[in-house]
Coordinates of C-alpha atoms and ligand atoms in Angstrom, one line a residue:
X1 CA 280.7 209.2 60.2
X2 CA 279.3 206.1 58.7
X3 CA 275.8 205.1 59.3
X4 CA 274.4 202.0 58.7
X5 CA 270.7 200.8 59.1
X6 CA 270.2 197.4 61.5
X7 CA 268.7 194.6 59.3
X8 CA 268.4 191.7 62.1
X9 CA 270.1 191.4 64.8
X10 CA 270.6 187.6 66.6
X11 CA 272.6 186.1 69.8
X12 CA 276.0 188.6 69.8
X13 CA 275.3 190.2 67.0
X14 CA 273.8 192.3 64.0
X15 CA 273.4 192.5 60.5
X16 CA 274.3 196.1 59.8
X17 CA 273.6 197.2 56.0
X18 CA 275.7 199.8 54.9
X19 CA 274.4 201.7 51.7
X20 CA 277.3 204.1 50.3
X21 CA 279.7 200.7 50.6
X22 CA 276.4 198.6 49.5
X23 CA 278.1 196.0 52.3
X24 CA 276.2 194.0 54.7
X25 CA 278.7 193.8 57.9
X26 CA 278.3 191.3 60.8
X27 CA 278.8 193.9 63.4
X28 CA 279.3 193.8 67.7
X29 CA 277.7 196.5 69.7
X30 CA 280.4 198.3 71.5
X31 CA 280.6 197.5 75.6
X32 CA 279.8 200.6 76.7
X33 CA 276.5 200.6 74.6
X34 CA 275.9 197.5 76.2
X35 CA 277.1 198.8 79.6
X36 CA 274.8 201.7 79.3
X37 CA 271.7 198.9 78.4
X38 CA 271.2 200.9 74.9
X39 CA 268.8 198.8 72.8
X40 CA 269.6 198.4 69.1
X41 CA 267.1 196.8 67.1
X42 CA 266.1 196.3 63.1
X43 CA 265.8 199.4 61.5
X44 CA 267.5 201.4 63.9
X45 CA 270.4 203.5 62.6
X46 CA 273.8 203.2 63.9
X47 CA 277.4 205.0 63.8
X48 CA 279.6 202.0 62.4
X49 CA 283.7 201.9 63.6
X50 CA 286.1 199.7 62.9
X51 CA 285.0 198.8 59.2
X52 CA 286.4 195.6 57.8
X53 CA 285.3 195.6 54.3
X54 CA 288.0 192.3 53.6
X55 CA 285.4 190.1 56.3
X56 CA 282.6 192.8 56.3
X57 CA 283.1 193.3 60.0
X58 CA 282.7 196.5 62.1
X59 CA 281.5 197.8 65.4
X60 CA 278.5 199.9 66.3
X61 CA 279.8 202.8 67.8
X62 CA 276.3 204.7 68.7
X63 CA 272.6 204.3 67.7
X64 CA 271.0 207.5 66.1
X65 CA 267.6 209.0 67.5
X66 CA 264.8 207.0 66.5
X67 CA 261.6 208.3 64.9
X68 CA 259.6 205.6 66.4
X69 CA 259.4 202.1 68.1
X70 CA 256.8 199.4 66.8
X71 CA 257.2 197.3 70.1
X72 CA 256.3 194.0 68.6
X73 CA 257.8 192.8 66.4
X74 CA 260.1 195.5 67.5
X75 CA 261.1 197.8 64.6
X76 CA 263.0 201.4 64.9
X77 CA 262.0 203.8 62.6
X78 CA 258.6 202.6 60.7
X79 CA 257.6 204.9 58.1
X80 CA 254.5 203.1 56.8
X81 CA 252.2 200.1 57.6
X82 CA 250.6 198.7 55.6
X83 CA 247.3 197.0 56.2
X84 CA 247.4 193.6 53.3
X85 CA 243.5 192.0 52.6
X86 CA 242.7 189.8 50.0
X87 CA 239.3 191.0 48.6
X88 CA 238.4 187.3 48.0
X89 CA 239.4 183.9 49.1
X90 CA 239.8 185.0 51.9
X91 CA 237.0 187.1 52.2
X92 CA 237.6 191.1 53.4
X93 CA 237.7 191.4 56.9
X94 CA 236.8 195.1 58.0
X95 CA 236.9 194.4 61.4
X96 CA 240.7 192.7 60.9
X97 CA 241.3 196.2 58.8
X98 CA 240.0 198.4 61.5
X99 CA 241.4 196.5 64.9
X100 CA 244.5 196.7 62.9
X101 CA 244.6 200.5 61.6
X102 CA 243.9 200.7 65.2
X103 CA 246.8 198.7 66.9
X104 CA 248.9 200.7 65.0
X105 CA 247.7 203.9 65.5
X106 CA 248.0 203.5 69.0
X107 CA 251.9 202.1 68.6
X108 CA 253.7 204.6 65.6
X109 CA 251.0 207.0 65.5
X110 CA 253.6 208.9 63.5
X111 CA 253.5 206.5 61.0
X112 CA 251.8 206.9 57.9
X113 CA 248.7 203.8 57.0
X114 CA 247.8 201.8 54.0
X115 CA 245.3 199.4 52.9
X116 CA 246.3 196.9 50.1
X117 CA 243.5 194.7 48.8
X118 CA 244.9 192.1 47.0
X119 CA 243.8 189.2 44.7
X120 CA 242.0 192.0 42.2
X121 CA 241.6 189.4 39.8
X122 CA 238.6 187.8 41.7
X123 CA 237.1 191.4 42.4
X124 CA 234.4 192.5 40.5
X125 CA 234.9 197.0 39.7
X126 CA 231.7 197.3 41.8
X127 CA 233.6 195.1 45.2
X128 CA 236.7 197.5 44.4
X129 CA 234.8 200.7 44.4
X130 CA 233.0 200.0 47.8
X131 CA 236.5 199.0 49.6
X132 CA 237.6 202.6 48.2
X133 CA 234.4 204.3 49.3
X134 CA 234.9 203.2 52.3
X135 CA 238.8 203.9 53.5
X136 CA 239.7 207.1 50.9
X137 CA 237.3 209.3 52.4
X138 CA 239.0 209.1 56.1
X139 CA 242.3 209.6 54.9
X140 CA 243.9 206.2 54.2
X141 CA 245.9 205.1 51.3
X142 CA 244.0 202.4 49.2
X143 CA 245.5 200.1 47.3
X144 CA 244.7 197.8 44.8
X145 CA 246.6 194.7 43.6
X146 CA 246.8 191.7 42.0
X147 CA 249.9 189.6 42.2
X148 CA 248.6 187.2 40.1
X149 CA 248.3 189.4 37.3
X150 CA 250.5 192.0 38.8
X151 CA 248.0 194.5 38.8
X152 CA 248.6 198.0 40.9
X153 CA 252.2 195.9 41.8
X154 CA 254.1 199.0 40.2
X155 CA 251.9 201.4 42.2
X156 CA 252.9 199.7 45.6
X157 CA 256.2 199.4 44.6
X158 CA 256.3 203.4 44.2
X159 CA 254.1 203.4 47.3
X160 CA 257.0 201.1 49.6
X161 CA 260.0 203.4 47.5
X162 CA 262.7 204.6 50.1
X163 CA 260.8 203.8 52.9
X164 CA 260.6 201.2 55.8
X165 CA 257.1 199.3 55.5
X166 CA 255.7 196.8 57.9
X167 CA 253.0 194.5 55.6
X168 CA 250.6 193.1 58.0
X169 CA 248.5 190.9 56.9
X170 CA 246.5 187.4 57.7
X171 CA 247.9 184.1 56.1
X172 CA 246.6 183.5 52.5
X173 CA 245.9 187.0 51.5
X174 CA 249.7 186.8 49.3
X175 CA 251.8 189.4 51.2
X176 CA 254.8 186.3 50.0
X177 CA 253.4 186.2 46.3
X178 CA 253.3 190.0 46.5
X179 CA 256.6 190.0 48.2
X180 CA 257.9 188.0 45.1
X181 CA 255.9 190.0 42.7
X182 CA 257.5 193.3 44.1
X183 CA 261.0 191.2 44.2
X184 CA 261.2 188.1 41.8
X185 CA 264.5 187.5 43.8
X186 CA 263.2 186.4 47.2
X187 CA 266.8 184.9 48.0
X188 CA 267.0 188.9 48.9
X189 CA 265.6 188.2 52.2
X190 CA 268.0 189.4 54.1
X191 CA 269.7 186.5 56.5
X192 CA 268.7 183.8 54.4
X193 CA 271.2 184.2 52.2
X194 CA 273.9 187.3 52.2
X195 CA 275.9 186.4 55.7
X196 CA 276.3 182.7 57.6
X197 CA 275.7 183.7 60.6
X198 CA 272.3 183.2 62.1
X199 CA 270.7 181.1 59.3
X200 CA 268.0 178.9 60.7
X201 CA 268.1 181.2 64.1
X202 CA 264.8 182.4 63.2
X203 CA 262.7 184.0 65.6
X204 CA 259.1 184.5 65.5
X205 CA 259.7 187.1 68.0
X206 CA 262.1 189.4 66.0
X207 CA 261.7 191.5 62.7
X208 CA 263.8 191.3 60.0
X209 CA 264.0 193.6 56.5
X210 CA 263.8 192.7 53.3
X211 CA 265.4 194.5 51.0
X212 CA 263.1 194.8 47.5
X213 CA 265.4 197.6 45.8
X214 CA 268.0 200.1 46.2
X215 CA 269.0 203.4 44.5
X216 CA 272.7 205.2 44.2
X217 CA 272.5 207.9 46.7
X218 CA 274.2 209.5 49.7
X219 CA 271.0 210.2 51.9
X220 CA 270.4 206.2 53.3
X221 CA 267.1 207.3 54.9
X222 CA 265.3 206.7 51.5
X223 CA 268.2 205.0 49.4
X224 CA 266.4 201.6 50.3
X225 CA 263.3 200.3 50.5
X226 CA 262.6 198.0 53.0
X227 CA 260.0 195.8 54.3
X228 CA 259.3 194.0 57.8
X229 CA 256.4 191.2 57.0
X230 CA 254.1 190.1 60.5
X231 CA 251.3 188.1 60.0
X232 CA 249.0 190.5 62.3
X233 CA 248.1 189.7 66.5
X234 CA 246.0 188.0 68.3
X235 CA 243.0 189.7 69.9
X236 CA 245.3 189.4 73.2
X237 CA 248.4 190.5 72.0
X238 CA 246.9 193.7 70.4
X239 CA 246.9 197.0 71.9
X240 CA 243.8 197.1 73.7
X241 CA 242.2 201.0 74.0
X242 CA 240.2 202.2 76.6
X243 CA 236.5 202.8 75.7
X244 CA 237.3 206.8 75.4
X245 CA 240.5 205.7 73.3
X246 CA 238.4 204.7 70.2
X247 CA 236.9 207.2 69.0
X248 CA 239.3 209.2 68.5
X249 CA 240.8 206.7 66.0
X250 CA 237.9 206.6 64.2
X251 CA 238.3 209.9 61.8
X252 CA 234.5 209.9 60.9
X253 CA 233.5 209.0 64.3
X254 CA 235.6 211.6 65.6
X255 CA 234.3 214.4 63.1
X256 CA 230.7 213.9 64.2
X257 CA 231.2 212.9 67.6
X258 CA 232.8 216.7 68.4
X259 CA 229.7 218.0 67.7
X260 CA 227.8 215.7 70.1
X261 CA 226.2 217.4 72.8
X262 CA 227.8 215.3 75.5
X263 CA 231.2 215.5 76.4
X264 CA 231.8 212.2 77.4
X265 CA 229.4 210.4 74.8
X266 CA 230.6 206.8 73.3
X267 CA 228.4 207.6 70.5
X268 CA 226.6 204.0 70.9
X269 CA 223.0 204.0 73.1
X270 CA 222.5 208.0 74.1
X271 CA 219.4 209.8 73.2
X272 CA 219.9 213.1 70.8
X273 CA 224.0 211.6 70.3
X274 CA 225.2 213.6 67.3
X275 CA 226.7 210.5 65.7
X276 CA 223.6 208.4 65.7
X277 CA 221.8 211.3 64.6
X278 CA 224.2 211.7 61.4
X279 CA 225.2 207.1 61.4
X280 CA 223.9 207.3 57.5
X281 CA 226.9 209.2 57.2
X282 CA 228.9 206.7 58.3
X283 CA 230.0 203.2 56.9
X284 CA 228.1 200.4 58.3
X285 CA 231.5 198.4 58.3
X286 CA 233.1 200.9 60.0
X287 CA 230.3 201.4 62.5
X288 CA 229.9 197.9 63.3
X289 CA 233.6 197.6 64.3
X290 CA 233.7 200.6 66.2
X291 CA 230.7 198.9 68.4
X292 CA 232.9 196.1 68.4
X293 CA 235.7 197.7 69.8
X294 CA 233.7 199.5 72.4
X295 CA 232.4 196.5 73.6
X296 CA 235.7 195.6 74.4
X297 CA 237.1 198.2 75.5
X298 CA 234.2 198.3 78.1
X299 CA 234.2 194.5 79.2
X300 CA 237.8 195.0 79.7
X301 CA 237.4 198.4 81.3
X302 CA 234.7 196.1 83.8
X303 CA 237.5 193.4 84.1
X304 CA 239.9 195.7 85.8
X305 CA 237.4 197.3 88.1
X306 CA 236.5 193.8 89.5
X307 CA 239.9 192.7 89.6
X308 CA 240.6 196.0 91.3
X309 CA 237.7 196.1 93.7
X310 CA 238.5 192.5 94.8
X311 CA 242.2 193.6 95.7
X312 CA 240.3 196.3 98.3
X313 CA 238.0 193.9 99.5
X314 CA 241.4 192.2 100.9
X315 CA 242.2 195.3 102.7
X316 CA 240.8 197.5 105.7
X317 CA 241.2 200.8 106.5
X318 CA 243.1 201.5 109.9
X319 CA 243.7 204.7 111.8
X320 CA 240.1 206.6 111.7
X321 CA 240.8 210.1 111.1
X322 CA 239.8 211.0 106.8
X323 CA 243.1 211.6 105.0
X324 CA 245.4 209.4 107.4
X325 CA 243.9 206.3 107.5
X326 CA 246.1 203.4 106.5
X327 CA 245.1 200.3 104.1
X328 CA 246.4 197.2 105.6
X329 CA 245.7 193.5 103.8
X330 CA 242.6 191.6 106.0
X331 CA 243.8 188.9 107.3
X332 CA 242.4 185.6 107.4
X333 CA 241.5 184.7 111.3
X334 CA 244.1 182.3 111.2
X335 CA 246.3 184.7 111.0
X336 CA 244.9 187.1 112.7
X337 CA 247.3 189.4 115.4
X338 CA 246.1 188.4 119.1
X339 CA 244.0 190.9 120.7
X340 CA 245.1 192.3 124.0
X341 CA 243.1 190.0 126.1
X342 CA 244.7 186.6 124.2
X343 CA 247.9 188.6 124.9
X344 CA 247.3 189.1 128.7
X345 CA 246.0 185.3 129.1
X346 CA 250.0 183.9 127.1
X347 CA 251.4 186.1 129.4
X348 CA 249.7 184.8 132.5
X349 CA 250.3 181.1 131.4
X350 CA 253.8 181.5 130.3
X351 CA 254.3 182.8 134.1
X352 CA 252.5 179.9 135.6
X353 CA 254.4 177.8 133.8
X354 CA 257.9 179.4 134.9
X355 CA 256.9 179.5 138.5
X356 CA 256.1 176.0 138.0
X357 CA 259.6 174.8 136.4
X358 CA 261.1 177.0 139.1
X359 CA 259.8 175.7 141.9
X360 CA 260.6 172.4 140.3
X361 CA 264.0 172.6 139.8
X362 CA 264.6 173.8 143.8
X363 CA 263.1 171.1 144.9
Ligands
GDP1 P1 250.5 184.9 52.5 O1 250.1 183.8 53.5 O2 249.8 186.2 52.8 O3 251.9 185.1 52.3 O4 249.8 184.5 51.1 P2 250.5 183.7 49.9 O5 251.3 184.7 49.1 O6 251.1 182.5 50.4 O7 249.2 183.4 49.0 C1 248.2 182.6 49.5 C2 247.4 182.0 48.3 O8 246.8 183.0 47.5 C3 248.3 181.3 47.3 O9 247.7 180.1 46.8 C4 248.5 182.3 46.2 O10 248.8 181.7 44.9 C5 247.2 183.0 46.2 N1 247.3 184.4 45.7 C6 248.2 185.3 46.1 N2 248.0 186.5 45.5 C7 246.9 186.3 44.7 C8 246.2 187.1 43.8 O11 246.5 188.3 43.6 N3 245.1 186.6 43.1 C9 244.7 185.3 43.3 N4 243.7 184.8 42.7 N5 245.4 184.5 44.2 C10 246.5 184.9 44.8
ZN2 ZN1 227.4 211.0 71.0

């Protein structure tokens, strides 16, 4: 069986990479894959058949089970994401960080999370040591780099190794100069250079790997390492929590919030709340995003009940007894069904009428 992992896929097609043969093929899904609707998409693994090494052609045969699905951009099979900030220019952004950890939480919770903080350079030890303080106690990876200098470049080159990364990040912060710093070869990307078809298809709307280094090795889970680039959602396109979603995803809020008196506490206004209680445990940062969030989450939460209530408004309840009424839309009175009386009256003026045209027509 030869497996091959999906590096972009465009109109007919994919770009299979096949790492024993080190061969990128231009491959066709098989019909019946097609037939039974079986999406492929980058970084899922597929069965390749009918390999043509002479015009790097084959066929995918079968998809392999996926770990996981990022949905947008979609991406099989995330192992890592990680989270790029520029300390500096432009400034940190803990609530970008933490809406982010949290979007992805919610999509690959399976996968595992980073923060790079890039542009070290400008960072004085005192900025770097708060960042760390903040994220390494709750778990995450922190990273520090430079790709101007290429400090901590090695370290997140060890960090990426065999694995498949997304790097999100907001323009400006360098994921591309540490893309290049990881990579001095950027003509790697992979469809810009090693196959003709597709080039200048670009969609925004699809992901596509980048290849930054390769090992000799029969297991192709972690023979490459590979890395997806997004440059992070907009408020609306991010996965939006409900307010009893959050906390959860907040480690530290979590921690303290299970000891909190009230089941069903958002840990924000309540009187003797655990977490306000304990907040000088917690980060300010991390506290204000959390509030942040919860806002949301609760305006939203509103949003839907309105939306929701004005849908009933539109309908009544026929058929008295509980239990068997029946909701039927209001109608305007325009519209409105003719009661019996209006009934009886057409009926009585349609038969005036057809005595009339009777008596008529025997004259
Ligand atoms: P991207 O939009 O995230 O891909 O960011 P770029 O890689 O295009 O970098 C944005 C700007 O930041 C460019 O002017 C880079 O030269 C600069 N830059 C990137 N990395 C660093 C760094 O580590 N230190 C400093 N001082 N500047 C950097
Ligand atoms: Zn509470």
């Amino acid at each position: 069986m030869v497996i091959g992992v999906v590096l972009r896929s465009h109109a007919g097609g994919y770009l299979v990479y096949q790492n024993e043969l080190d061969v990128d093929f231009q491959c066709a899904a098989r019909g019946r894959l097609k037939k039974e609707s079986v999406s492929i998409f980058t970084g899922d693994r597929v069965e390749l058949d009918e390999i043509n090494l002479e015009s790097s052609t084959a066929v995918i045969s079968a998809r392999l089970e996926r770990v996981n699905l990022l949905p947008r951009p979609p991406l099989a099979n995330v192992d890592q994401i990680v989270i790029v900030q520029a300390i500096h220019q432009p400034e940190w952004s803990p609530l970008w960080c933490d809406r982010h950890l949290i979007h992805f939480q919610l999509e690959v919770p399976t996968a595992s999370f980073v923060l790079c903080f890039n542009k070290s350079d400008l960072a004085t030890p005192g900025d770097i040591q708060a960042l760390r303080s903040i994220y390494e106690p709750l778990g995450y990876r922190v990273i520090i780099t430079s790709a101007r200098t290429g400090f901590g470049v090695q370290a997140l080159m060890k960090l990426l190794d065999g694995k498949i990364s997304v790097l999100a990040g907001p323009s400006g912060v360098g994921k591309s100069s540490l893309l290049n710093a990881l990579k001095s070869d950027l003509s790697l990307k992979v469809g810009l250079m090693e196959n003709q078809f597709g080039v200048g298809r670009h969609t925004t709307t699809a992901s596509e790997l980048y290849r930054l280094g390769k090992k000799t090795g029969k297991n192709l889970t972690n023979a490459v390492t590979w890395v997806a680039d997004t440059p992070g959602f907009s408020l609306a396109e991010l996965k939006h929590p409900t307010p009893e979603d959050v906390a959860p995803l907040f480690p530290e809020i979590a921690r303290l919030g299970q000891a909190c008196k009230f089941s069903d506490c958002l840990h924000i206004v309540e009187q003797d709340c655990n977490l306000l209680a304990n907040l000088h445990q917690i980060s300010p940062e991390r506290y204000q995003s959390y509030q942040v969030l919860i806002g949301e989450a609760q305006a939203e939460q509103k949003q839907r009940q309105t939306t929701s209530n004005k849908v009933e408004a539109r309908v009544k309840q026929v058929g008295g007894k509980a239990g068997r009424a029946k909701s039927i839309p209001r109608l305007n009175d325009r519209y409105r069904a003719p009661s019996r009386r209006e009934e009886k009256q057409k009926l009585r003026n349609a038969a005036v009428q057809h005595e009339h045209t009777e008596s008529e027509e025997s004259e």
